[in-house]
Coordinates of C-alpha atoms and ligand atoms in Angstrom, one line a residue:
M12 CA -40.2 -44.8 154.2
S13 CA -41.1 -48.1 152.6
A14 CA -43.2 -47.8 149.4
I15 CA -45.2 -50.8 150.5
R16 CA -48.1 -49.9 152.8
P17 CA -51.0 -52.1 153.7
A18 CA -54.3 -51.3 152.0
T19 CA -57.0 -50.6 154.5
A20 CA -59.3 -48.4 152.4
R21 CA -61.6 -51.2 151.2
T22 CA -61.6 -53.5 154.1
S23 CA -62.3 -50.8 156.6
L24 CA -65.5 -49.7 154.8
P25 CA -68.6 -50.5 156.9
E26 CA -70.2 -51.8 153.6
W27 CA -67.3 -54.2 153.2
R28 CA -67.8 -55.5 156.8
A29 CA -71.5 -55.8 156.1
V30 CA -70.8 -58.1 153.2
I31 CA -68.4 -60.2 155.3
D32 CA -71.0 -60.5 158.1
H33 CA -73.6 -61.5 155.5
T34 CA -71.4 -64.4 154.3
R35 CA -71.8 -66.0 157.8
T36 CA -75.5 -66.0 157.6
L37 CA -75.6 -67.3 154.1
A38 CA -72.9 -70.0 154.4
P39 CA -75.1 -72.8 155.9
Q40 CA -77.7 -72.4 153.2
H41 CA -77.7 -74.7 150.3
L42 CA -79.0 -73.6 146.9
R43 CA -81.8 -76.1 147.4
D44 CA -82.9 -74.2 150.5
L45 CA -82.7 -70.8 148.7
F46 CA -84.9 -72.1 145.9
A47 CA -87.3 -73.7 148.3
E48 CA -87.6 -70.5 150.4
D49 CA -88.2 -68.2 147.5
P50 CA -90.4 -69.4 144.6
S51 CA -89.8 -66.2 142.7
R52 CA -86.1 -66.7 142.8
A53 CA -85.6 -67.4 139.1
D54 CA -87.4 -64.2 138.2
R55 CA -85.8 -62.2 140.9
F56 CA -82.3 -62.9 139.8
S57 CA -82.7 -62.9 136.1
F58 CA -81.9 -59.8 134.1
E59 CA -82.1 -58.8 130.5
A60 CA -80.7 -56.1 128.3
C61 CA -79.2 -55.7 124.8
G62 CA -80.4 -59.2 123.8
L63 CA -78.7 -61.0 126.7
F64 CA -80.7 -62.8 129.3
V65 CA -78.6 -63.4 132.4
D66 CA -79.8 -65.8 135.1
H67 CA -77.9 -65.5 138.4
A68 CA -80.5 -67.5 140.3
K69 CA -78.1 -70.4 140.7
Q70 CA -75.6 -68.2 142.4
R71 CA -75.3 -68.4 146.1
I72 CA -77.0 -65.1 146.7
T73 CA -80.1 -63.7 148.2
A74 CA -81.9 -60.4 147.8
E75 CA -79.9 -59.3 150.9
T76 CA -76.6 -60.3 149.2
L77 CA -77.3 -58.0 146.3
V78 CA -78.4 -55.1 148.6
R79 CA -75.1 -55.4 150.4
L80 CA -73.0 -55.7 147.3
L81 CA -74.7 -52.8 145.7
A82 CA -74.2 -50.7 148.8
L83 CA -70.5 -51.7 148.6
A84 CA -70.4 -50.7 145.0
E85 CA -71.8 -47.3 145.9
A86 CA -69.4 -46.9 148.7
C87 CA -66.5 -47.6 146.3
G88 CA -67.8 -44.9 144.0
L89 CA -68.7 -47.2 141.1
E90 CA -71.0 -44.7 139.5
S91 CA -68.6 -41.9 139.5
R92 CA -65.8 -44.2 138.2
I93 CA -68.1 -45.2 135.3
D94 CA -68.7 -41.5 134.6
A95 CA -65.0 -40.8 134.8
M96 CA -64.2 -43.5 132.2
F97 CA -66.9 -42.4 129.8
S98 CA -65.9 -38.8 130.1
G99 CA -62.2 -39.3 129.2
A100 CA -60.6 -38.9 132.7
R101 CA -57.1 -40.3 132.9
I102 CA -58.2 -43.3 135.0
N103 CA -55.2 -45.4 133.9
T104 CA -53.2 -43.4 136.5
T105 CA -49.9 -45.3 136.2
E106 CA -49.7 -44.7 132.5
H107 CA -51.4 -41.3 132.7
R108 CA -53.9 -42.4 130.0
A109 CA -57.6 -42.1 129.4
V110 CA -59.5 -45.3 128.9
L111 CA -61.9 -44.7 126.1
H112 CA -62.5 -48.0 124.3
V113 CA -66.2 -47.0 124.5
A114 CA -65.4 -44.3 121.9
L115 CA -64.4 -47.0 119.4
R116 CA -68.1 -48.0 119.0
A117 CA -69.7 -44.6 119.5
P118 CA -71.9 -43.8 116.5
A119 CA -70.9 -40.9 114.2
G120 CA -72.2 -37.7 115.6
E121 CA -71.8 -38.6 119.3
R122 CA -69.2 -36.5 121.0
I123 CA -66.5 -37.9 123.4
M124 CA -64.0 -35.3 124.4
L125 CA -60.4 -35.9 125.4
D126 CA -58.3 -32.9 126.2
G127 CA -60.8 -30.6 124.4
R128 CA -60.9 -32.7 121.2
D129 CA -63.8 -34.9 120.1
V130 CA -62.3 -38.3 119.4
V131 CA -65.3 -39.8 117.6
P132 CA -64.6 -38.3 114.2
D133 CA -61.0 -39.8 114.4
V134 CA -62.5 -43.2 115.1
H135 CA -64.9 -43.0 112.1
E136 CA -62.1 -41.7 109.8
V137 CA -60.2 -44.9 110.6
L138 CA -63.3 -47.1 110.3
G139 CA -63.9 -45.5 106.9
R140 CA -60.4 -46.3 105.7
M141 CA -60.7 -49.8 107.0
G142 CA -64.0 -50.3 105.3
A143 CA -62.7 -49.0 101.9
F144 CA -59.6 -51.3 102.2
A145 CA -61.7 -54.3 103.3
E146 CA -64.0 -53.8 100.3
R147 CA -61.1 -53.7 97.9
V148 CA -59.5 -56.8 99.3
R149 CA -62.8 -58.7 99.5
G150 CA -63.8 -57.6 96.0
G151 CA -60.4 -58.4 94.4
A152 CA -59.6 -54.8 93.5
W153 CA -56.6 -54.8 95.9
T154 CA -54.1 -57.2 94.3
G155 CA -50.7 -58.5 95.3
H156 CA -47.4 -57.5 93.8
T157 CA -47.9 -59.8 90.8
G158 CA -51.5 -58.7 90.2
R159 CA -53.2 -61.7 91.7
R160 CA -56.0 -61.2 94.1
I161 CA -55.5 -61.9 97.8
R162 CA -56.7 -65.3 99.0
T163 CA -55.3 -65.6 102.5
V164 CA -54.9 -63.0 105.3
V165 CA -52.3 -63.7 108.0
N166 CA -52.7 -61.6 111.1
I167 CA -49.4 -61.3 113.1
G168 CA -49.9 -60.1 116.6
I169 CA -50.0 -61.3 120.2
G170 CA -52.1 -60.7 123.3
G171 CA -54.8 -58.2 122.6
S172 CA -53.5 -57.9 119.0
D173 CA -54.3 -61.5 118.5
L174 CA -56.8 -63.0 121.0
G175 CA -59.7 -60.6 120.1
P176 CA -59.5 -61.1 116.3
V177 CA -58.9 -64.8 116.7
M178 CA -62.0 -65.2 118.9
A179 CA -64.2 -62.9 116.8
N180 CA -63.2 -64.5 113.5
D181 CA -64.1 -67.9 114.9
A182 CA -67.3 -66.6 116.4
L183 CA -68.4 -64.9 113.2
K184 CA -67.1 -67.5 110.8
S185 CA -70.7 -68.3 109.6
Y186 CA -70.8 -64.6 108.3
A187 CA -67.3 -64.7 106.7
T188 CA -66.7 -64.5 103.0
P189 CA -65.6 -67.8 101.5
D190 CA -63.2 -65.9 99.2
L191 CA -60.6 -65.3 101.9
A192 CA -58.9 -67.7 104.4
F193 CA -57.6 -66.4 107.7
R194 CA -54.6 -67.5 109.7
F195 CA -53.2 -66.1 112.9
V196 CA -49.5 -66.1 114.0
S197 CA -48.8 -65.1 117.6
N198 CA -46.1 -67.2 119.2
V199 CA -42.4 -66.5 118.8
D200 CA -42.0 -70.2 118.5
G201 CA -41.1 -70.5 114.8
S202 CA -43.6 -73.5 114.4
D203 CA -46.4 -71.0 114.6
F204 CA -45.2 -69.1 111.6
V205 CA -44.1 -72.1 109.6
E206 CA -47.4 -73.9 110.2
A207 CA -49.6 -70.8 109.5
T208 CA -47.8 -70.1 106.2
A209 CA -47.6 -73.8 105.1
G210 CA -49.1 -74.2 101.7
L211 CA -49.8 -70.5 101.1
D212 CA -48.9 -68.8 97.9
P213 CA -47.0 -65.6 98.7
A214 CA -48.4 -63.9 95.7
E215 CA -51.9 -64.2 97.2
T216 CA -51.1 -63.6 100.8
L217 CA -51.7 -60.4 102.8
F218 CA -50.0 -59.9 106.2
I219 CA -51.6 -57.7 108.8
V220 CA -48.9 -56.7 111.4
A221 CA -51.0 -55.8 114.4
S222 CA -49.2 -54.3 117.4
K223 CA -50.3 -51.3 119.5
T224 CA -46.7 -50.5 120.3
F225 CA -44.9 -52.0 117.3
T226 CA -42.1 -53.0 119.6
T227 CA -43.4 -56.4 120.8
L228 CA -40.6 -59.0 120.4
E229 CA -42.8 -61.8 119.2
T230 CA -44.7 -59.8 116.7
L231 CA -41.6 -58.1 115.2
A232 CA -39.8 -61.4 115.0
N233 CA -42.7 -63.0 113.1
A234 CA -43.2 -59.9 110.9
R235 CA -39.5 -60.0 109.9
S236 CA -39.8 -63.7 109.0
A237 CA -42.9 -62.9 107.0
R238 CA -41.1 -60.2 105.1
D239 CA -38.2 -62.6 104.4
W240 CA -40.7 -65.3 103.3
L241 CA -42.5 -62.9 101.0
V242 CA -39.4 -61.1 99.5
G243 CA -37.6 -64.5 99.1
A244 CA -40.5 -65.8 97.1
L245 CA -41.4 -62.7 95.1
G246 CA -37.8 -61.6 94.6
T247 CA -38.2 -57.9 95.5
E248 CA -38.6 -55.6 98.5
A249 CA -41.1 -53.7 96.4
A250 CA -43.6 -56.5 97.1
V251 CA -43.9 -55.5 100.7
A252 CA -46.1 -52.5 99.8
K253 CA -48.9 -54.7 98.4
H254 CA -48.6 -57.6 100.9
F255 CA -48.2 -55.8 104.3
V256 CA -50.4 -53.5 106.2
A257 CA -49.9 -52.4 109.8
V258 CA -52.3 -51.7 112.7
S259 CA -50.7 -49.7 115.3
T260 CA -50.5 -46.5 117.4
A261 CA -46.9 -46.1 116.5
A262 CA -46.4 -44.6 113.0
A263 CA -42.6 -44.1 113.4
E264 CA -42.0 -47.7 114.3
V265 CA -44.2 -48.9 111.5
S266 CA -42.3 -46.8 109.1
A267 CA -38.9 -47.9 110.5
F268 CA -40.0 -51.5 109.9
G269 CA -40.6 -50.7 106.2
I270 CA -44.3 -50.5 106.0
D271 CA -45.6 -47.4 104.3
T272 CA -47.8 -45.5 106.8
A273 CA -50.3 -45.1 103.9
N274 CA -51.0 -48.8 104.6
M275 CA -51.3 -48.3 108.3
F276 CA -54.6 -48.2 110.3
G277 CA -54.2 -46.3 113.5
F278 CA -55.6 -46.3 116.9
W279 CA -54.8 -44.4 120.1
D280 CA -53.0 -44.8 123.4
W281 CA -56.4 -44.6 125.2
V282 CA -57.3 -48.1 123.8
G283 CA -55.8 -50.8 125.9
G284 CA -54.5 -53.9 124.0
R285 CA -57.1 -56.2 125.6
Y286 CA -59.8 -53.7 124.8
S287 CA -58.9 -53.2 121.2
M288 CA -60.7 -55.9 119.1
D289 CA -63.2 -53.3 118.0
S290 CA -60.5 -50.8 116.9
A291 CA -58.4 -51.2 113.8
I292 CA -57.0 -54.3 115.5
G293 CA -60.3 -55.9 114.3
L294 CA -59.2 -55.4 110.6
A295 CA -59.0 -59.2 110.1
T296 CA -62.5 -59.5 111.4
M297 CA -63.7 -56.7 109.1
L298 CA -62.0 -58.4 106.2
A299 CA -63.8 -61.6 107.0
V300 CA -67.3 -60.3 107.6
G301 CA -67.3 -57.0 105.8
P302 CA -67.8 -53.5 107.0
E303 CA -71.5 -53.8 107.4
R304 CA -71.4 -56.8 109.8
F305 CA -68.5 -55.1 111.6
G306 CA -70.8 -52.1 112.1
E307 CA -73.3 -54.5 113.6
L308 CA -70.6 -55.8 116.0
L309 CA -69.9 -52.2 117.0
A310 CA -73.6 -51.5 117.5
G311 CA -73.8 -54.5 119.9
F312 CA -70.8 -53.1 121.9
H313 CA -72.4 -49.7 121.9
A314 CA -75.8 -50.9 123.1
M315 CA -74.1 -52.5 126.1
D316 CA -72.1 -49.3 126.7
V317 CA -75.3 -47.3 126.9
H318 CA -76.9 -49.8 129.2
F319 CA -73.8 -49.8 131.5
R320 CA -73.7 -46.1 131.7
E321 CA -77.4 -45.5 132.1
A322 CA -79.1 -48.4 133.8
P323 CA -79.4 -48.2 137.6
L324 CA -76.9 -50.4 139.4
E325 CA -79.5 -52.9 140.6
R326 CA -80.5 -53.7 137.0
N327 CA -77.2 -53.1 135.3
L328 CA -76.0 -56.4 133.8
P329 CA -72.3 -55.9 133.8
V330 CA -72.4 -54.3 137.3
L331 CA -74.3 -57.4 138.6
Q332 CA -71.9 -59.8 136.9
G333 CA -68.9 -58.0 138.3
L334 CA -70.4 -58.0 141.8
V335 CA -71.3 -61.7 141.6
D336 CA -67.7 -62.4 140.5
V337 CA -66.3 -60.3 143.5
W338 CA -68.8 -62.1 145.8
N339 CA -67.6 -65.5 144.7
T340 CA -63.9 -64.6 144.7
T341 CA -63.3 -62.2 147.5
F342 CA -66.1 -63.1 150.0
L343 CA -66.7 -66.8 149.3
G344 CA -63.1 -67.6 148.5
S345 CA -63.3 -69.2 145.1
G346 CA -60.1 -69.1 143.2
S347 CA -61.3 -69.5 139.7
I348 CA -64.1 -69.0 137.2
A349 CA -64.9 -71.6 134.5
V350 CA -66.0 -70.0 131.3
L351 CA -68.2 -72.5 129.4
P352 CA -69.6 -71.4 126.1
Y353 CA -72.0 -73.9 124.6
D354 CA -71.3 -72.8 121.0
H355 CA -68.4 -74.2 119.1
A356 CA -67.9 -70.8 117.4
L357 CA -66.9 -69.4 120.9
R358 CA -64.1 -72.0 121.3
R359 CA -61.5 -69.2 121.9
F360 CA -63.8 -67.1 124.1
A361 CA -62.2 -68.4 127.4
A362 CA -58.7 -67.5 126.1
Y363 CA -60.0 -64.1 125.2
L364 CA -61.6 -63.5 128.6
Q365 CA -58.5 -64.8 130.3
Q366 CA -56.5 -61.8 129.0
L367 CA -59.3 -59.4 129.5
A368 CA -59.9 -60.3 133.1
M369 CA -56.5 -61.5 134.3
E370 CA -54.3 -58.8 132.7
S371 CA -56.8 -56.2 133.9
N372 CA -57.3 -57.3 137.5
G373 CA -54.5 -59.6 138.3
K374 CA -53.1 -57.0 140.6
R375 CA -51.8 -56.8 144.2
V376 CA -51.6 -53.1 144.8
T377 CA -54.3 -50.6 145.0
L378 CA -54.7 -47.6 142.7
D379 CA -52.6 -45.5 145.2
G380 CA -49.9 -48.1 145.4
A381 CA -50.8 -49.7 148.7
T382 CA -50.3 -53.5 149.0
I383 CA -53.5 -55.4 149.1
D384 CA -53.6 -57.5 152.2
G385 CA -56.8 -59.2 153.4
Y386 CA -58.7 -59.9 150.2
D387 CA -58.2 -61.7 146.9
T388 CA -58.5 -60.0 143.6
C389 CA -58.8 -61.6 140.2
P390 CA -59.6 -65.3 140.1
V391 CA -58.1 -67.6 137.4
Y392 CA -60.3 -67.6 134.3
W393 CA -60.3 -70.8 132.3
G394 CA -62.6 -73.0 130.3
E395 CA -63.5 -74.8 127.1
P396 CA -66.6 -75.0 125.1
G397 CA -69.3 -77.4 126.1
T398 CA -70.0 -80.2 125.7
N399 CA -66.4 -81.2 125.3
G400 CA -65.4 -79.9 128.7
Q401 CA -68.0 -82.2 130.3
H402 CA -65.9 -85.2 129.3
S403 CA -62.8 -83.6 130.7
F404 CA -62.8 -81.4 133.8
Y405 CA -66.5 -81.2 134.8
Q406 CA -65.9 -84.2 137.2
L407 CA -63.8 -81.8 139.4
I408 CA -66.5 -79.0 139.2
H409 CA -69.2 -81.4 140.3
Q410 CA -67.4 -83.5 142.9
G411 CA -64.0 -82.0 143.6
T412 CA -63.1 -80.3 146.9
R413 CA -63.1 -76.8 145.4
T414 CA -66.1 -74.6 144.5
I415 CA -65.7 -73.3 141.0
P416 CA -68.3 -70.8 139.9
C417 CA -69.3 -71.4 136.3
E418 CA -70.4 -69.1 133.5
F419 CA -72.5 -70.9 130.9
I420 CA -73.2 -69.2 127.6
G421 CA -75.7 -70.5 125.1
F422 CA -77.9 -69.4 122.2
A423 CA -81.4 -70.3 121.3
R424 CA -80.6 -70.8 117.6
S425 CA -77.6 -72.3 116.0
R426 CA -75.8 -70.6 113.1
R427 CA -75.1 -74.1 111.7
P428 CA -78.4 -76.0 112.3
L429 CA -78.0 -79.7 111.9
G430 CA -80.8 -82.1 112.8
R431 CA -81.3 -82.3 116.6
H432 CA -77.8 -81.2 117.5
H433 CA -78.7 -77.9 118.9
D434 CA -81.4 -79.2 121.2
L435 CA -78.9 -81.8 122.4
L436 CA -76.3 -79.2 123.0
M437 CA -78.6 -76.8 124.9
A438 CA -80.1 -79.7 127.0
N439 CA -76.6 -80.1 128.3
V440 CA -76.2 -76.5 129.3
F441 CA -79.4 -76.5 131.4
A442 CA -78.6 -80.0 132.8
Q443 CA -75.2 -79.1 133.9
A444 CA -76.2 -75.9 135.7
E445 CA -79.1 -77.8 137.4
A446 CA -76.9 -80.7 138.5
L447 CA -74.3 -78.3 139.9
A448 CA -76.8 -76.3 141.9
F449 CA -79.0 -79.1 143.2
G450 CA -76.7 -82.2 143.1
R451 CA -77.9 -85.6 144.1
S452 CA -78.2 -86.6 147.8
A453 CA -77.3 -89.9 149.4
D454 CA -81.0 -90.7 149.7
E455 CA -81.7 -90.0 146.1
V456 CA -78.7 -92.2 145.2
R457 CA -80.1 -95.0 147.3
A458 CA -83.6 -94.7 145.8
E459 CA -82.1 -94.8 142.3
M460 CA -80.1 -97.9 143.2
A461 CA -83.0 -99.6 144.8
A462 CA -85.1 -99.0 141.7
K463 CA -82.4 -100.7 139.7
G464 CA -82.3 -103.8 141.9
G465 CA -80.2 -103.2 145.0
V466 CA -78.4 -100.7 147.1
D467 CA -74.6 -101.0 147.3
E468 CA -73.7 -98.8 150.3
S469 CA -70.0 -98.7 149.4
L470 CA -70.9 -96.9 146.2
V471 CA -73.2 -94.3 147.7
P472 CA -70.6 -91.7 148.7
H473 CA -69.0 -91.9 145.3
K474 CA -72.4 -91.2 143.6
V475 CA -73.4 -88.3 145.7
F476 CA -73.3 -84.9 144.1
P477 CA -73.1 -82.3 146.8
G478 CA -74.6 -79.5 144.7
N479 CA -74.6 -75.9 145.9
R480 CA -72.1 -75.2 143.1
P481 CA -72.8 -71.7 141.7
S482 CA -73.3 -70.8 138.1
T483 CA -74.6 -68.0 135.9
T484 CA -76.3 -68.8 132.6
I485 CA -76.2 -66.2 129.8
L486 CA -78.7 -66.9 127.0
A487 CA -79.1 -65.0 123.8
E488 CA -81.1 -65.6 120.6
E489 CA -78.3 -66.3 118.2
L490 CA -74.5 -65.6 117.9
T491 CA -74.9 -62.6 115.6
P492 CA -72.3 -59.8 115.3
H493 CA -74.5 -57.6 117.5
A494 CA -74.8 -60.3 120.1
L495 CA -71.0 -60.9 120.1
G496 CA -70.4 -57.1 120.6
A497 CA -72.9 -57.0 123.5
L498 CA -71.3 -60.1 125.0
V499 CA -67.8 -58.7 124.9
A500 CA -68.8 -55.3 126.2
Y501 CA -70.7 -57.0 129.0
H502 CA -67.5 -58.7 130.1
E503 CA -65.3 -55.6 129.6
H504 CA -67.6 -53.7 131.9
A505 CA -68.0 -56.5 134.4
V506 CA -64.2 -56.6 134.6
F507 CA -64.2 -52.8 135.2
T508 CA -66.7 -53.2 138.0
Q509 CA -64.6 -55.8 139.7
G510 CA -61.6 -53.5 139.4
V511 CA -63.4 -50.7 141.1
I512 CA -64.4 -52.9 144.0
W513 CA -60.9 -54.3 144.3
N514 CA -59.5 -50.8 144.0
V515 CA -56.9 -51.7 141.4
N516 CA -55.9 -50.1 138.1
S517 CA -57.6 -52.4 135.5
F518 CA -55.8 -50.7 132.6
D519 CA -52.1 -51.2 133.1
Q520 CA -50.0 -54.4 132.9
W521 CA -46.7 -53.9 134.6
G522 CA -46.6 -57.6 135.5
V523 CA -45.6 -58.6 132.0
E524 CA -42.5 -56.4 132.0
L525 CA -39.9 -58.2 134.2
G526 CA -40.0 -61.4 132.1
K527 CA -39.6 -59.4 128.9
V528 CA -36.5 -57.6 130.3
L529 CA -34.9 -60.7 131.5
A530 CA -35.5 -62.5 128.2
T531 CA -33.9 -59.7 126.3
R532 CA -30.8 -60.1 128.5
I533 CA -30.7 -63.9 128.1
V534 CA -31.0 -64.0 124.3
P535 CA -27.3 -62.9 123.7
E536 CA -26.2 -65.4 126.5
L537 CA -27.9 -68.2 124.5
E538 CA -26.4 -67.1 121.2
A539 CA -22.9 -66.1 122.2
A540 CA -20.1 -68.0 120.5
A541 CA -18.0 -68.0 123.6
E542 CA -19.2 -69.1 127.1
P543 CA -20.8 -66.0 128.6
P544 CA -20.3 -65.0 132.2
L545 CA -23.6 -66.0 133.9
S546 CA -22.8 -64.5 137.3
G547 CA -25.8 -62.2 137.1
H548 CA -28.1 -65.2 137.3
D549 CA -29.2 -67.5 140.1
P550 CA -27.6 -70.9 140.0
S551 CA -30.7 -72.6 138.6
T552 CA -31.1 -70.2 135.7
A553 CA -27.4 -70.2 135.0
G554 CA -27.4 -74.0 135.0
L555 CA -30.4 -74.2 132.5
I556 CA -28.7 -71.7 130.2
R557 CA -25.4 -73.7 130.3
R558 CA -27.3 -77.0 129.6
Y559 CA -29.2 -75.4 126.7
R560 CA -26.0 -74.2 125.2
T561 CA -24.4 -77.6 125.6
L562 CA -27.5 -79.3 124.0
R563 CA -27.2 -76.8 121.1
G564 CA -23.5 -77.6 120.7
R565 CA -22.4 -74.2 122.0
G566 CA -20.9 -75.3 125.3
Ligands
LIG4 O1 -48.5 -58.8 127.2 C1 -48.4 -57.5 127.3 C2 -49.0 -56.7 126.2 O2 -48.6 -55.4 126.2 C3 -50.6 -56.8 126.1 O3 -51.2 -56.0 127.0 C4 -50.8 -56.5 124.7 O4 -52.1 -56.9 124.3 C5 -49.7 -57.4 124.1 O5 -48.6 -57.3 124.9 C6 -49.4 -57.0 122.7 O6 -48.9 -55.7 122.6 P1 -48.8 -54.9 121.2 O7 -50.1 -54.8 120.6 O8 -48.2 -53.6 121.6 O9 -47.8 -55.7 120.3

């Protein structure tokens, strides 16, 4: 029997059909109509918790939409899935693992059991060691091999072992110690390592090798180059002990690499890579902002965890965000979501969210292995900070043929106040969301032209903004560590909610495997002295390998 079976479980639910039926009644209505019909719309669709104010009023939804989506969420068992995650059930079924990133931010004294063992003390034991280490490095007590204090920290990692710390270190730069500089190396392209270490003094450089598995090709290649760079400069392997620490779940691999496990900060297989920035993977962040601020970050995560677990679905922020995302993607057919933070410190937030959402829910089979046929799962996440994006791709969002739901993120106060800059920045957030929703009609265009001296009919269609382009605006007071934690947990749980409705395993990532396997096979074919037999490849790939070898003088 074929392993590929069509998935009918979701699409045959009456609640699923009810949402589809509802799209037909809503389709002809413009956001202008929806606002005109319901004066309380802004209040009705705005929600607040954990310091985040979330306004969905400019989404193409009505009260009835939410009723039907919430009924669907209940039919999909969302509440019991949330309970299952928090209670340590092995919901990552293909890897037989629990999914307990919420335990990473559980306060000491809380109990989260996995296989009869409370994992919270383990989390706090590592946090304590990280804190002690961070204080020593920040205070200059931890010195390099020659006795000089550490001035630069280089984090080597990729994917979840890079994107979270990169994003968080940028986001919290205004809280960071000026005594340490931070660089991040992720790409196996040697330029990344060469540029990140350019100008650094090896005697004052600390490498964090961050890898959950400690087998990732890119990270190990960069870590080996880092060791060669350091040992070459300091003249002895003994220097490794004072210039390398590891963050990993794999003590044996860390040891085999040559890093003393006394200098290793562990985490656990129940933490997915893309859910790990608040584990020891966040060591670079803790070194930057200190253990106390890192604790505030964790408290922000935890506040949102409690809200997600306890708030009723109809007032549950991550649940509503996840349902709105599903509504736009699966039921209204949008293929992407633009992530538009109006805070320069969140310049890497879209990249972070890309992995979180797309590696979690970019799936085409259900939890029980049936092929999804008949609905779309994860959209493409992309974005840039505002206002820069406005001068680049917003043209398409306003007037292109596709509808692209937008997520605006802004803060009431800047961490770097400068004259009127912040008001100018925030005026743009509100203006963009308004323009997207309401647009500008042909009559409005003509009236504006007439006021300026004459109507040029040929220009009217070009100047029309159709509007009815959905967005959510998330507003918080200030980008503090607590706010960042709440914002990230908000998205983690929204992604979880999406995954439950789409009926996929949000916690595995088999889709990254095949390319890795093929690359491993191709490396020796590129490097072989004699022409390798390339019969195992298709003609296109074999031709590219041959041409590469010729260009490298290996033909
Ligand atoms: O890209 C696949 C992946 O496994 C991600 O899920 C993960 O974040 C990344 O590689 C890095 O993995 P590791 O931390 O094990 O080096």
